Amino acid sequence: MTKIKIPLLLVALFGIAAAFVNRPQASPKTMHTYNFLQYSTDGTQIYYGMDLTSAGWVDGIDYDCYQPAAVCTFIADPTRSHTDLTGHWFYVSQIPQSGIDNSGTWTSNH
């Protein structure tokens, strides 16, 4: 009886550990994830349509990226956001390169 319980316990612990490692991670509090719309004509600005982090959306659950596209989503500091008659945007120089996801087109699962 104990021979069955110990391997079963180990399998259960492994499953819990695997689920914990693969859980969705939130962006750092000072950085948010935005859905990409387009670059400005001179390439110095990135326009966005939605702040996914503040809306509570989770990558892989609420939105996905599909091939092909130049940029799917990107991470930026919300305090650096600009708004004018052309829309909402960030300067490209304010976007950390590690925060850009260029795996495909942004698609909502909602």
Coordinates of C-alpha atoms in Angstrom, one line a residue:
M1 CA 0.0 0.0 0.0
T2 CA 2.8 2.5 0.8
K3 CA 4.6 1.7 -2.4
I4 CA 1.6 3.0 -4.4
K5 CA 1.1 6.1 -2.2
I6 CA 4.7 7.5 -2.5
P7 CA 4.9 7.4 -6.3
L8 CA 1.4 8.9 -6.6
L9 CA 2.4 11.6 -4.2
L10 CA 5.5 12.4 -6.2
V11 CA 3.5 12.6 -9.5
A12 CA 1.0 15.0 -7.8
L13 CA 3.8 17.2 -6.5
F14 CA 5.4 17.2 -9.9
G15 CA 2.1 18.3 -11.5
I16 CA 1.7 21.1 -8.9
A17 CA 5.2 22.3 -9.5
A18 CA 4.8 22.2 -13.3
A19 CA 1.5 24.2 -13.1
F20 CA 3.2 26.8 -10.7
V21 CA 6.2 27.3 -13.1
N22 CA 3.9 27.8 -16.2
R23 CA 1.4 30.2 -14.6
P24 CA 0.9 33.6 -16.3
Q25 CA 3.2 36.3 -15.1
A26 CA 2.1 39.9 -14.7
S27 CA 4.2 42.7 -16.1
P28 CA 6.3 44.7 -13.6
K29 CA 4.1 47.4 -11.9
T30 CA 5.9 50.2 -13.7
M31 CA 5.5 48.6 -17.1
H32 CA 2.3 47.7 -19.0
T33 CA 1.6 45.6 -22.1
Y34 CA 0.0 47.4 -25.0
N35 CA -1.5 46.2 -28.3
F36 CA 0.4 47.5 -31.3
L37 CA -1.4 49.4 -34.0
Q38 CA 1.3 50.9 -36.3
Y39 CA 4.5 52.9 -36.5
S40 CA 4.5 56.5 -37.4
T41 CA 5.6 57.3 -41.0
D42 CA 9.1 58.3 -39.8
G43 CA 9.3 55.2 -37.5
T44 CA 9.8 57.2 -34.3
Q45 CA 6.5 56.5 -32.7
I46 CA 4.5 53.3 -31.9
Y47 CA 0.7 53.8 -31.8
Y48 CA -1.4 51.6 -29.5
G49 CA -5.0 50.9 -29.1
M50 CA -5.3 49.3 -25.6
D51 CA -3.4 49.0 -22.3
L52 CA -3.8 45.2 -21.9
T53 CA -2.2 45.1 -18.4
S54 CA -4.5 47.6 -16.8
A55 CA -7.5 45.9 -18.5
G56 CA -6.5 42.7 -16.7
W57 CA -5.8 40.8 -19.9
V58 CA -3.4 37.8 -19.8
D59 CA -1.3 36.7 -22.7
G60 CA -2.3 33.3 -24.0
I61 CA -5.7 33.5 -22.2
D62 CA -7.2 36.8 -23.3
Y63 CA -5.0 37.6 -26.3
D64 CA -2.6 35.8 -28.6
C65 CA -0.1 36.6 -31.3
Y66 CA -0.3 35.0 -34.8
Q67 CA 2.1 35.2 -37.7
P68 CA 2.9 37.4 -39.6
A69 CA 3.4 41.0 -38.3
A70 CA 6.1 43.5 -37.5
V71 CA 5.1 43.9 -33.9
C72 CA 2.3 42.1 -31.9
T73 CA 2.4 43.7 -28.4
F74 CA 5.0 45.8 -26.6
I75 CA 5.8 46.8 -23.0
A76 CA 6.1 50.4 -22.0
D77 CA 5.9 52.7 -19.0
P78 CA 2.3 54.2 -18.9
T79 CA 3.6 57.5 -17.6
R80 CA 5.4 58.1 -20.9
S81 CA 2.3 57.7 -23.1
H82 CA 1.4 60.5 -25.4
T83 CA -2.0 61.4 -26.8
D84 CA -2.8 63.9 -29.6
L85 CA -5.1 64.2 -32.6
T86 CA -3.2 61.3 -34.3
G87 CA -3.9 58.9 -31.4
H88 CA -2.2 57.3 -28.4
W89 CA 1.6 56.6 -28.8
F90 CA 5.0 56.1 -27.3
Y91 CA 8.4 57.2 -28.8
V92 CA 10.2 54.1 -30.1
S93 CA 13.2 55.1 -28.0
Q94 CA 11.1 54.7 -24.8
I95 CA 10.2 51.1 -25.5
P96 CA 12.6 48.5 -24.0
Q97 CA 13.6 46.1 -26.8
S98 CA 13.1 43.1 -24.5
G99 CA 9.5 44.1 -24.1
I100 CA 8.6 43.9 -27.8
D101 CA 6.8 40.8 -29.0
N102 CA 7.1 40.4 -32.7
S103 CA 5.7 36.8 -32.9
G104 CA 2.7 37.8 -34.9
T105 CA -0.6 39.8 -35.2
W106 CA -2.4 40.8 -32.0
T107 CA -5.7 38.9 -31.7
S108 CA -8.3 39.2 -29.0
N109 CA -9.8 36.1 -27.5
H110 CA -12.7 38.0 -25.9

